[in-house]
XYZ file of C-alpha atoms in Angstrom:
213
model
C 12.368 1.496 -32.932
C 12.849 -2.011 -31.591
C 14.503 -2.363 -28.208
C 17.800 -4.196 -27.906
C 19.401 -5.783 -24.842
C 20.897 -2.447 -23.787
C 17.501 -0.733 -23.877
C 15.890 -3.502 -21.827
C 18.715 -3.390 -19.295
C 18.569 0.379 -18.895
C 14.778 0.427 -18.520
C 14.984 -2.411 -16.002
C 17.604 -0.485 -14.005
C 15.429 2.620 -14.145
C 12.425 0.726 -12.767
C 14.522 -1.006 -10.099
C 16.001 2.259 -8.836
C 12.588 3.925 -8.908
C 10.933 1.075 -6.990
C 13.697 1.080 -4.380
C 13.383 4.837 -3.939
C 9.589 4.701 -3.701
C 9.208 1.638 -1.483
C 12.055 1.854 1.043
C 10.220 4.629 2.969
C 6.980 2.637 3.115
C 8.836 -0.299 4.697
C 10.494 1.961 7.283
C 8.184 1.075 10.227
C 8.815 -2.670 9.873
C 12.505 -2.160 9.109
C 12.993 0.050 12.166
C 11.217 -2.463 14.397
C 13.394 -5.277 13.065
C 16.488 -3.150 13.674
C 15.324 -2.483 17.238
C 14.883 -6.216 17.869
C 18.350 -6.872 16.445
C 19.945 -4.246 18.721
C 18.166 -5.582 21.789
C 19.207 -9.132 20.956
C 22.814 -8.007 20.517
C 22.830 -6.384 23.962
C 21.542 -9.636 25.430
C 24.235 -11.649 23.701
C 21.955 -13.233 21.105
C 22.634 -13.240 17.390
C 20.110 -11.799 14.942
C 20.795 -11.343 11.232
C 21.671 -7.766 10.197
C 18.841 -5.469 9.165
C 20.394 -5.237 5.703
C 19.544 -8.900 5.121
C 15.877 -8.278 5.893
C 15.829 -5.209 3.630
C 17.545 -7.070 0.796
C 14.823 -9.725 0.888
C 12.170 -7.010 0.745
C 13.820 -5.271 -2.198
C 14.206 -8.543 -4.084
C 10.429 -8.634 -4.579
C 10.377 -5.098 -5.951
C 13.270 -5.861 -8.284
C 11.304 -8.844 -9.582
C 8.328 -6.534 -9.987
C 10.593 -4.232 -12.012
C 11.069 -7.052 -14.519
C 7.301 -7.174 -15.076
C 7.093 -3.369 -15.263
C 9.863 -3.351 -17.874
C 8.014 -5.925 -19.965
C 4.792 -3.905 -19.650
C 6.577 -0.785 -20.843
C 8.150 -2.721 -23.699
C 4.707 -3.953 -24.756
C 3.194 -0.475 -24.649
C 6.125 0.912 -26.594
C 5.850 -1.818 -29.227
C 2.177 -0.916 -29.629
C 3.095 2.790 -29.999
C 1.073 3.642 -26.888
C 3.779 5.571 -25.003
C 4.978 9.150 -25.399
C 8.677 10.091 -25.066
C 7.945 10.923 -21.389
C 6.610 7.377 -20.975
C 2.980 8.449 -20.620
C 0.325 6.289 -22.228
C -1.025 7.972 -25.311
C -4.310 6.072 -25.005
C -6.958 7.804 -22.868
C -8.787 4.491 -22.648
C -5.777 2.770 -21.094
C -5.261 5.682 -18.717
C -8.893 5.579 -17.620
C -8.789 1.796 -17.284
C -5.709 1.989 -15.053
C -7.417 4.470 -12.721
C -10.592 2.373 -12.582
C -8.609 -0.822 -11.956
C -6.635 0.861 -9.160
C -9.862 2.132 -7.612
C -11.576 -1.251 -7.703
C -8.502 -2.940 -6.229
C -8.362 -0.455 -3.332
C -11.340 -2.098 -1.621
C -10.597 -5.681 -2.664
C -10.079 -8.364 0.032
C -6.559 -9.085 -1.245
C -5.535 -5.439 -0.973
C -6.994 -5.101 2.531
C -5.355 -8.321 3.752
C -1.949 -7.280 2.441
C -2.331 -3.779 3.833
C -3.137 -5.171 7.281
C 0.238 -6.933 7.375
C 2.042 -3.802 6.176
C 0.314 -1.577 8.731
C 1.137 -3.864 11.690
C 4.916 -4.396 11.920
C 4.730 -6.054 15.343
C 2.056 -8.474 14.155
C 4.005 -9.268 10.997
C 7.338 -9.877 12.742
C 5.845 -11.968 15.538
C 3.902 -14.092 13.090
C 6.670 -14.574 10.518
C 9.855 -14.540 12.594
C 12.586 -16.865 11.355
C 16.087 -17.144 12.863
C 19.354 -16.747 11.022
C 20.370 -15.016 7.814
C 18.168 -17.213 5.643
C 15.263 -16.553 7.989
C 15.750 -12.776 7.878
C 15.936 -12.836 4.091
C 12.783 -14.945 3.971
C 10.977 -12.494 6.261
C 12.008 -9.668 3.938
C 10.638 -11.625 0.990
C 7.355 -12.216 2.793
C 7.043 -8.555 3.696
C 7.786 -7.720 0.072
C 5.009 -10.056 -1.070
C 2.487 -8.223 1.102
C 3.803 -4.840 -0.028
C 3.638 -5.742 -3.707
C 0.157 -7.088 -3.044
C -0.815 -3.671 -1.695
C 0.688 -1.520 -4.383
C 1.177 -3.294 -7.697
C -1.938 -1.827 -9.323
C -1.065 1.663 -8.088
C 2.263 1.397 -9.891
C 0.359 1.132 -13.155
C -0.684 4.751 -12.619
C 2.913 5.728 -13.376
C 2.016 5.181 -17.027
C -0.788 7.734 -16.657
C 1.127 10.610 -15.077
C 4.470 9.732 -16.609
C 7.190 7.303 -15.601
C 9.664 10.204 -15.879
C 7.475 12.699 -14.008
C 9.157 13.169 -10.633
C 6.170 14.959 -9.098
C 3.839 12.138 -10.102
C 6.288 9.544 -8.770
C 6.492 11.436 -5.474
C 2.696 11.716 -5.254
C 2.237 7.955 -5.624
C 5.062 7.250 -3.153
C 3.472 9.586 -0.584
C 0.077 7.941 -1.059
C 1.574 4.469 -0.578
C 3.486 5.631 2.510
C 0.474 7.351 4.040
C -1.701 4.255 3.568
C 0.669 2.318 5.806
C 1.270 4.811 8.612
C -1.868 6.945 8.989
C -4.103 5.292 11.598
C -7.648 4.643 10.428
C -10.463 3.026 12.383
C -11.935 1.289 9.370
C -9.452 0.364 6.666
C -12.220 -1.085 4.515
C -14.127 2.194 4.473
C -10.946 4.156 3.753
C -10.186 1.804 0.870
C -13.648 2.270 -0.543
C -13.371 6.057 -0.345
C -9.975 6.290 -2.019
C -11.040 3.659 -4.518
C -14.206 5.579 -5.363
C -12.146 8.718 -6.031
C -9.862 6.795 -8.398
C -12.814 5.235 -10.219
C -14.427 8.666 -10.618
C -11.184 10.044 -12.052
C -11.057 7.157 -14.498
C -14.674 7.650 -15.532
C -14.072 11.406 -15.941
C -11.058 10.741 -18.177
C -13.086 8.335 -20.268
C -16.015 10.753 -20.534
C -13.694 13.605 -21.492
C -12.102 11.482 -24.224
C -15.527 10.406 -25.508
C -16.803 13.992 -25.744
C -13.588 15.215 -27.352
C -13.611 12.354 -29.842
C -17.206 13.006 -30.804
């Protein structure tokens, strides 16, 4: 059944709410540090834009990402590759998503974005801008780095199910833990987690091949 404007709007709202729920916790360290700076500035008589402005800039990026996710879901649905629970019905696509996520885990882009997300003090000192427009811009920049970290991982929602709350929670916890758990060598950690994802993808592909034969 072809989607109409109502369907597109509802799916977009679903993705937007899901992204906000998943990504607000992962931005908590930077948000709390910004809020602390704002409180300190207020006590000293200086004016710093409210924390809500910074957060709104951050969420703007994830809402824009939700547009792309909606279009991806629409494309999969048009190709009859989604179940009613919004799980891809193609084992090949599922395996490819895991392999892509695994390869991206150790990529230079992922590691560079993750470094900014893991270091709130470094991010705020390097990107500080005064005023409301500046706070919104900082939120946008933080959102860019966060999307850069996680956009491929979000594709795994189509593997476990966009409507599967446990799967959504598992991905959200993984994203959150990547940003707060201290590791001595982020590159090695990325390679390890990436290798696990690639192995899962290969196992899914092998299982489908043996079943099909």
